[in-house]
PDB file of C-alpha atoms in Angstrom:
ATOM      1  CA  UNK Z  25      94.777  91.172 127.819  1.00 46.00           C
ATOM      2  CA  UNK Z  26      97.985  90.197 127.326  1.00 49.00           C
ATOM      3  CA  UNK Z  27      99.142  87.587 124.063  1.00 49.00           C
ATOM      4  CA  UNK Z  28     102.678  86.975 125.000  1.00 50.00           C
ATOM      5  CA  UNK Z  29     105.522  88.577 127.930  1.00 57.00           C
ATOM      6  CA  UNK Z  30     108.008  88.202 125.598  1.00 66.00           C
ATOM      7  CA  UNK Z  31     108.838  92.162 125.077  1.00 66.00           C
ATOM      8  CA  UNK Z  32     110.500  90.758 121.947  1.00 68.00           C
ATOM      9  CA  UNK Z  33     107.906  88.823 120.507  1.00 72.00           C
ATOM     10  CA  UNK Z  34     105.588  91.222 121.632  1.00 75.00           C
ATOM     11  CA  UNK Z  35     106.203  93.274 118.417  1.00 82.00           C
ATOM     12  CA  UNK Z  36     106.660  90.917 116.323  1.00 86.00           C
ATOM     13  CA  UNK Z  37     104.687  89.453 112.529  1.00 90.00           C
ATOM     14  CA  UNK Z  38     104.472  85.988 111.001  1.00 90.00           C
ATOM     15  CA  UNK Z  39     106.020  88.015 107.626  1.00 89.00           C
ATOM     16  CA  UNK Z  40     108.159  91.518 108.126  1.00 88.00           C
ATOM     17  CA  UNK Z  41     106.021  94.181 107.815  1.00 86.00           C
ATOM     18  CA  UNK Z  42     108.279  96.421 105.821  1.00 81.00           C
ATOM     19  CA  UNK Z  43     108.498  94.530 103.117  1.00 81.00           C
ATOM     20  CA  UNK Z  44     104.997  96.265 102.177  1.00 83.00           C
ATOM     21  CA  UNK Z  45     105.744  99.694 100.962  1.00 84.00           C
ATOM     22  CA  UNK Z  46     102.296 100.173 100.378  1.00 88.00           C
ATOM     23  CA  UNK Z  47     100.381 101.894  98.468  1.00 90.00           C
ATOM     24  CA  UNK Z  48      98.042 105.044  99.640  1.00 91.00           C
ATOM     25  CA  UNK Z  49      94.411 104.481  98.750  1.00 92.00           C
ATOM     26  CA  UNK Z  50      94.857 100.531  98.741  1.00 95.00           C
ATOM     27  CA  UNK Z  51      92.994  98.437 101.652  1.00 95.00           C
ATOM     28  CA  UNK Z  52      96.741  97.116 102.310  1.00 94.00           C
ATOM     29  CA  UNK Z  53      97.585 100.427 103.155  1.00 93.00           C
ATOM     30  CA  UNK Z  54      94.928 100.428 105.769  1.00 93.00           C
ATOM     31  CA  UNK Z  55      95.005  97.702 107.195  1.00 94.00           C
ATOM     32  CA  UNK Z  56      99.268  98.627 108.329  1.00 93.00           C
ATOM     33  CA  UNK Z  57      97.048 102.182 109.190  1.00 92.00           C
ATOM     34  CA  UNK Z  58      95.073 100.522 111.378  1.00 92.00           C
ATOM     35  CA  UNK Z  59      97.758  98.425 113.208  1.00 92.00           C
ATOM     36  CA  UNK Z  60     100.726  99.978 113.556  1.00 90.00           C
ATOM     37  CA  UNK Z  61     101.827 100.706 116.054  1.00 87.00           C
ATOM     38  CA  UNK Z  62     101.745 103.536 119.157  1.00 85.00           C
ATOM     39  CA  UNK Z  63     103.836 105.086 121.016  1.00 86.00           C
ATOM     40  CA  UNK Z  64     101.943 105.716 124.291  1.00 85.00           C
ATOM     41  CA  UNK Z  65     103.308 109.369 125.915  1.00 84.00           C
ATOM     42  CA  UNK Z  66     102.762 111.900 127.969  1.00 86.00           C
ATOM     43  CA  UNK Z  67      98.897 112.412 128.482  1.00 84.00           C
ATOM     44  CA  UNK Z  68      98.578 108.636 127.022  1.00 83.00           C
ATOM     45  CA  UNK Z  69     101.222 107.557 129.421  1.00 84.00           C
ATOM     46  CA  UNK Z  70     100.002 103.891 130.867  1.00 82.00           C
ATOM     47  CA  UNK Z  71      99.410 103.400 134.541  1.00 83.00           C
ATOM     48  CA  UNK Z  72     102.010 100.172 135.284  1.00 80.00           C
ATOM     49  CA  UNK Z  73     101.605  98.106 138.389  1.00 77.00           C
ATOM     50  CA  UNK Z  74     105.010  97.275 138.939  1.00 77.00           C
ATOM     51  CA  UNK Z  75     106.679 100.069 138.754  1.00 77.00           C
ATOM     52  CA  UNK Z  76     104.093 101.855 141.049  1.00 78.00           C
ATOM     53  CA  UNK Z  77     104.570  98.786 143.170  1.00 76.00           C
ATOM     54  CA  UNK Z  78     108.716  99.897 143.601  1.00 75.00           C
ATOM     55  CA  UNK Z  79     107.860 103.219 143.371  1.00 74.00           C
ATOM     56  CA  UNK Z  80     104.685 103.044 146.787  1.00 73.00           C
ATOM     57  CA  UNK Z  81     105.297  99.778 147.779  1.00 65.00           C
ATOM     58  CA  UNK Z  82     102.292  96.914 148.833  1.00 61.00           C
ATOM     59  CA  UNK Z  83      99.032  98.349 147.113  1.00 58.00           C
ATOM     60  CA  UNK Z  84      97.179  98.472 150.340  1.00 52.00           C
ATOM     61  CA  UNK Z  85      99.419 101.839 150.534  1.00 54.00           C
ATOM     62  CA  UNK Z  86      98.907 102.502 146.822  1.00 48.00           C
ATOM     63  CA  UNK Z  87      95.054 103.260 146.974  1.00 53.00           C
ATOM     64  CA  UNK Z  88      94.969 104.527 150.429  1.00 52.00           C
ATOM     65  CA  UNK Z  89      97.424 107.372 149.373  1.00 54.00           C
ATOM     66  CA  UNK Z  90      96.325 107.143 145.646  1.00 57.00           C
ATOM     67  CA  UNK Z  91     100.146 107.007 144.166  1.00 73.00           C
ATOM     68  CA  UNK Z  92     100.562 105.916 140.150  1.00 82.00           C
ATOM     69  CA  UNK Z  93     103.450 105.375 138.449  1.00 84.00           C
ATOM     70  CA  UNK Z  94     102.874 106.094 134.972  1.00 85.00           C
ATOM     71  CA  UNK Z  95     105.076 105.192 132.163  1.00 84.00           C
ATOM     72  CA  UNK Z  96     105.974 105.636 127.953  1.00 86.00           C
ATOM     73  CA  UNK Z  97     104.716 102.307 126.180  1.00 82.00           C
ATOM     74  CA  UNK Z  98     104.113 100.750 123.190  1.00 82.00           C
ATOM     75  CA  UNK Z  99     100.858  99.885 121.993  1.00 85.00           C
ATOM     76  CA  UNK Z 100      99.984  97.692 118.804  1.00 87.00           C
ATOM     77  CA  UNK Z 101      96.398  95.226 117.533  1.00 90.00           C
ATOM     78  CA  UNK Z 102      98.146  92.465 115.129  1.00 92.00           C
ATOM     79  CA  UNK Z 103      95.678  89.433 115.056  1.00 92.00           C
ATOM     80  CA  UNK Z 104      96.525  86.535 117.078  1.00 90.00           C
ATOM     81  CA  UNK Z 105      93.894  83.955 115.426  1.00 91.00           C
ATOM     82  CA  UNK Z 106      93.109  84.048 111.898  1.00 92.00           C
ATOM     83  CA  UNK Z 107      90.033  83.431 110.928  1.00 91.00           C
ATOM     84  CA  UNK Z 108      88.258  81.429 108.264  1.00 92.00           C
ATOM     85  CA  UNK Z 109      86.504  84.218 106.528  1.00 93.00           C
ATOM     86  CA  UNK Z 110      87.966  87.353 106.470  1.00 96.00           C
ATOM     87  CA  UNK Z 111      85.712  91.325 106.365  1.00 97.00           C
ATOM     88  CA  UNK Z 112      86.846  93.862 106.275  1.00 96.00           C
ATOM     89  CA  UNK Z 113      84.189  96.516 106.887  1.00 93.00           C
ATOM     90  CA  UNK Z 114      85.561 100.136 105.093  1.00 92.00           C
ATOM     91  CA  UNK Z 115      84.866 103.161 107.228  1.00 87.00           C
ATOM     92  CA  UNK Z 116      82.919 105.351 104.731  1.00 83.00           C
ATOM     93  CA  UNK Z 117      81.865 108.833 106.317  1.00 81.00           C
ATOM     94  CA  UNK Z 118      83.838 111.379 108.009  1.00 74.00           C
ATOM     95  CA  UNK Z 119      83.332 114.305 109.668  1.00 72.00           C
ATOM     96  CA  UNK Z 120      82.575 117.704 108.330  1.00 73.00           C
ATOM     97  CA  UNK Z 121      81.860 120.170 111.265  1.00 74.00           C
ATOM     98  CA  UNK Z 122      78.000 118.794 112.917  1.00 77.00           C
ATOM     99  CA  UNK Z 123      77.959 117.068 109.641  1.00 76.00           C
ATOM    100  CA  UNK Z 124      78.984 113.376 108.597  1.00 80.00           C
ATOM    101  CA  UNK Z 125      79.914 113.166 105.015  1.00 78.00           C
ATOM    102  CA  UNK Z 126      80.172 110.012 102.765  1.00 82.00           C
ATOM    103  CA  UNK Z 127      83.995 109.393 101.982  1.00 83.00           C
ATOM    104  CA  UNK Z 128      83.544 108.375  98.155  1.00 85.00           C
ATOM    105  CA  UNK Z 129      87.237 107.459  97.364  1.00 87.00           C
ATOM    106  CA  UNK Z 130      87.700 104.384  95.541  1.00 91.00           C
ATOM    107  CA  UNK Z 131      90.452 101.646  97.470  1.00 93.00           C
ATOM    108  CA  UNK Z 132      92.327  99.762  95.735  1.00 96.00           C
ATOM    109  CA  UNK Z 133      91.436  95.644  97.047  1.00 96.00           C
ATOM    110  CA  UNK Z 134      93.316  92.493  95.198  1.00 96.00           C
ATOM    111  CA  UNK Z 135      91.998  89.012  94.452  1.00 95.00           C
ATOM    112  CA  UNK Z 136      93.850  87.192  97.074  1.00 95.00           C
ATOM    113  CA  UNK Z 137      94.901  89.373 100.082  1.00 95.00           C
ATOM    114  CA  UNK Z 138      98.225  87.842 102.653  1.00 95.00           C
ATOM    115  CA  UNK Z 139      96.794  88.415 105.711  1.00 94.00           C
ATOM    116  CA  UNK Z 140     100.378  88.001 107.582  1.00 94.00           C
ATOM    117  CA  UNK Z 141     102.558  90.823 108.409  1.00 94.00           C
ATOM    118  CA  UNK Z 142      99.375  91.811 109.705  1.00 94.00           C
ATOM    119  CA  UNK Z 143      99.272  88.083 111.543  1.00 94.00           C
ATOM    120  CA  UNK Z 144     102.030  88.166 115.006  1.00 91.00           C
ATOM    121  CA  UNK Z 145     105.439  85.626 115.085  1.00 89.00           C
ATOM    122  CA  UNK Z 146     103.153  83.200 116.630  1.00 87.00           C
ATOM    123  CA  UNK Z 147      99.671  83.073 114.831  1.00 88.00           C
ATOM    124  CA  UNK Z 148      97.776  80.435 116.131  1.00 86.00           C
ATOM    125  CA  UNK Z 149      95.927  78.325 113.606  1.00 85.00           C
ATOM    126  CA  UNK Z 150      99.337  78.713 111.163  1.00 88.00           C
ATOM    127  CA  UNK Z 151     100.874  75.856 110.534  1.00 85.00           C
ATOM    128  CA  UNK Z 152     104.662  77.012 111.889  1.00 84.00           C
ATOM    129  CA  UNK Z 153     107.059  77.643 108.896  1.00 83.00           C
ATOM    130  CA  UNK Z 154     104.679  79.090 106.819  1.00 87.00           C
ATOM    131  CA  UNK Z 155     104.643  83.161 106.827  1.00 89.00           C
ATOM    132  CA  UNK Z 156     101.751  83.576 104.611  1.00 91.00           C
ATOM    133  CA  UNK Z 157      98.391  83.702 105.398  1.00 93.00           C
ATOM    134  CA  UNK Z 158      96.157  83.612 101.677  1.00 93.00           C
ATOM    135  CA  UNK Z 159      92.430  85.029 100.626  1.00 94.00           C
ATOM    136  CA  UNK Z 160      90.717  84.858  97.962  1.00 93.00           C
ATOM    137  CA  UNK Z 161      87.653  87.442  97.614  1.00 96.00           C
ATOM    138  CA  UNK Z 162      84.761  86.079  96.471  1.00 96.00           C
ATOM    139  CA  UNK Z 163      82.082  89.042  97.610  1.00 97.00           C
ATOM    140  CA  UNK Z 164      81.915  92.681  97.589  1.00 97.00           C
ATOM    141  CA  UNK Z 165      79.178  95.074  99.248  1.00 96.00           C
ATOM    142  CA  UNK Z 166      78.871  98.249  97.675  1.00 94.00           C
ATOM    143  CA  UNK Z 167      76.334 101.812  97.979  1.00 90.00           C
ATOM    144  CA  UNK Z 168      75.564 104.009  96.448  1.00 87.00           C
ATOM    145  CA  UNK Z 169      73.825 107.228  97.558  1.00 84.00           C
ATOM    146  CA  UNK Z 170      74.344 109.428 100.322  1.00 80.00           C
ATOM    147  CA  UNK Z 171      74.925 109.247 104.276  1.00 76.00           C
ATOM    148  CA  UNK Z 172      70.960 110.524 103.741  1.00 79.00           C
ATOM    149  CA  UNK Z 173      69.220 107.423 100.989  1.00 82.00           C
ATOM    150  CA  UNK Z 174      71.249 105.255  98.611  1.00 85.00           C
ATOM    151  CA  UNK Z 175      71.058 101.793  97.681  1.00 92.00           C
ATOM    152  CA  UNK Z 176      72.779  98.829  98.138  1.00 93.00           C
ATOM    153  CA  UNK Z 177      74.509  96.281  96.205  1.00 96.00           C
ATOM    154  CA  UNK Z 178      76.476  92.975  95.778  1.00 97.00           C
ATOM    155  CA  UNK Z 179      78.984  90.892  93.955  1.00 98.00           C
ATOM    156  CA  UNK Z 180      79.613  87.438  94.389  1.00 97.00           C
ATOM    157  CA  UNK Z 181      81.195  84.883  93.264  1.00 96.00           C
ATOM    158  CA  UNK Z 182      80.133  81.778  92.205  1.00 94.00           C
ATOM    159  CA  UNK Z 183      82.101  79.390  93.119  1.00 88.00           C
ATOM    160  CA  UNK Z 184      83.279  74.968  93.839  1.00 79.00           C
ATOM    161  CA  UNK Z 185      82.967  73.826  97.600  1.00 74.00           C
ATOM    162  CA  UNK Z 186      85.483  74.332  99.670  1.00 71.00           C
ATOM    163  CA  UNK Z 187      85.522  70.965 101.461  1.00 68.00           C
ATOM    164  CA  UNK Z 188      88.656  72.454 103.712  1.00 70.00           C
ATOM    165  CA  UNK Z 189      87.438  75.691 104.115  1.00 75.00           C
ATOM    166  CA  UNK Z 190      84.700  73.143 105.872  1.00 70.00           C
ATOM    167  CA  UNK Z 191      86.967  72.037 107.504  1.00 71.00           C
ATOM    168  CA  UNK Z 192      88.936  74.893 109.001  1.00 74.00           C
ATOM    169  CA  UNK Z 193      84.791  76.363 110.163  1.00 73.00           C
ATOM    170  CA  UNK Z 194      83.398  73.347 111.914  1.00 72.00           C
ATOM    171  CA  UNK Z 195      87.175  71.686 113.114  1.00 69.00           C
ATOM    172  CA  UNK Z 196      89.102  74.431 113.680  1.00 66.00           C
ATOM    173  CA  UNK Z 197      92.299  72.584 111.517  1.00 66.00           C
ATOM    174  CA  UNK Z 198      95.601  74.760 110.522  1.00 63.00           C
ATOM    175  CA  UNK Z 199      96.075  74.498 106.954  1.00 60.00           C
ATOM    176  CA  UNK Z 200      99.380  72.726 105.764  1.00 59.00           C
ATOM    177  CA  UNK Z 201      99.394  73.472 102.398  1.00 58.00           C
ATOM    178  CA  UNK Z 202      98.043  76.643 100.315  1.00 55.00           C
ATOM    179  CA  UNK Z 203      97.167  78.084  97.040  1.00 63.00           C
ATOM    180  CA  UNK Z 204      98.348  81.296  95.083  1.00 69.00           C
ATOM    181  CA  UNK Z 205      95.620  81.543  93.147  1.00 75.00           C
ATOM    182  CA  UNK Z 206      92.385  83.238  93.611  1.00 80.00           C
ATOM    183  CA  UNK Z 207      89.537  80.683  93.891  1.00 81.00           C
ATOM    184  CA  UNK Z 208      88.034  79.853  90.199  1.00 88.00           C
ATOM    185  CA  UNK Z 209      84.803  81.235  89.516  1.00 92.00           C
ATOM    186  CA  UNK Z 210      82.023  83.240  87.825  1.00 95.00           C
ATOM    187  CA  UNK Z 211      81.067  86.781  89.471  1.00 96.00           C
ATOM    188  CA  UNK Z 212      78.028  88.332  89.652  1.00 97.00           C
ATOM    189  CA  UNK Z 213      76.755  91.563  90.637  1.00 97.00           C
ATOM    190  CA  UNK Z 214      73.026  91.072  92.101  1.00 97.00           C
ATOM    191  CA  UNK Z 215      70.811  94.453  92.783  1.00 96.00           C
ATOM    192  CA  UNK Z 216      67.548  93.063  94.004  1.00 94.00           C
ATOM    193  CA  UNK Z 217      65.920  90.954  92.536  1.00 94.00           C
ATOM    194  CA  UNK Z 218      68.355  91.801  88.287  1.00 96.00           C
ATOM    195  CA  UNK Z 219      71.149  89.481  88.202  1.00 97.00           C
ATOM    196  CA  UNK Z 220      74.268  89.855  86.160  1.00 97.00           C
ATOM    197  CA  UNK Z 221      77.130  88.378  85.352  1.00 97.00           C
ATOM    198  CA  UNK Z 222      80.156  90.823  85.221  1.00 97.00           C
ATOM    199  CA  UNK Z 223      83.882  90.346  84.662  1.00 96.00           C
ATOM    200  CA  UNK Z 224      86.839  90.183  87.626  1.00 95.00           C
ATOM    201  CA  UNK Z 225      88.425  93.504  86.638  1.00 96.00           C
ATOM    202  CA  UNK Z 226      84.011  95.394  87.633  1.00 96.00           C
ATOM    203  CA  UNK Z 227      84.686  93.997  91.002  1.00 97.00           C
ATOM    204  CA  UNK Z 228      87.634  95.128  91.639  1.00 96.00           C
ATOM    205  CA  UNK Z 229      87.004  98.655  90.711  1.00 95.00           C
ATOM    206  CA  UNK Z 230      83.443  99.029  92.440  1.00 94.00           C
ATOM    207  CA  UNK Z 231      83.222 101.601  95.238  1.00 92.00           C
ATOM    208  CA  UNK Z 232      83.735  98.448  98.353  1.00 94.00           C
ATOM    209  CA  UNK Z 233      81.984  99.359 101.699  1.00 93.00           C
ATOM    210  CA  UNK Z 234      82.101  95.749 102.673  1.00 96.00           C
ATOM    211  CA  UNK Z 235      84.577  93.412 101.419  1.00 97.00           C
ATOM    212  CA  UNK Z 236      84.123  89.484 101.772  1.00 97.00           C
ATOM    213  CA  UNK Z 237      87.456  86.630 101.603  1.00 96.00           C
ATOM    214  CA  UNK Z 238      87.270  82.749 101.842  1.00 93.00           C
ATOM    215  CA  UNK Z 239      90.606  81.887 103.379  1.00 91.00           C
ATOM    216  CA  UNK Z 240      93.395  79.360 101.038  1.00 87.00           C
ATOM    217  CA  UNK Z 241      93.815  75.990 101.742  1.00 63.00           C
TER     218      UNK Z 241
END
């Protein structure tokens, strides 16, 4: 799906990506790599309808003669609509020959994350003039064990209800003002029926498998 027909805006983001300099092994680095600009060349060239018509004539002749023109191109995946709830799923497995191996490396993640460097310049539900799209962490799922067996636990923040977030979910209203601090609340570690209060530092040191953020308004 073409998000914009303006070539100059096609690869522009809400905030400058080059200012990020993300630390390797961080969620910022993961997002940076996932949304990087890819060059499609050689066997990955893109079939261009305009170039094909220019070279071969009308479409009815193209199909009969099966002549297509492929051209170098660029591809980038950016966020076009900032969600009320942001869910990040970390790939915690890698191929080892014909087997899968679990990745136990710790990935750093913040309490407040800014998605602006990963959003297209004309992100649909970001107020004009805003160059930040902030989210506050409220949940983490952690997996212990191997690819064959293990146990899931969760960290959840008990916090006050966010009425502005409800409006965004139900009515799609774009936020006009932004908070820069994480939503205040108490963190709890939940393992089956066992629930224990924990510190934010304990949460941030966990081996995250799923991360849940809510939009700061």
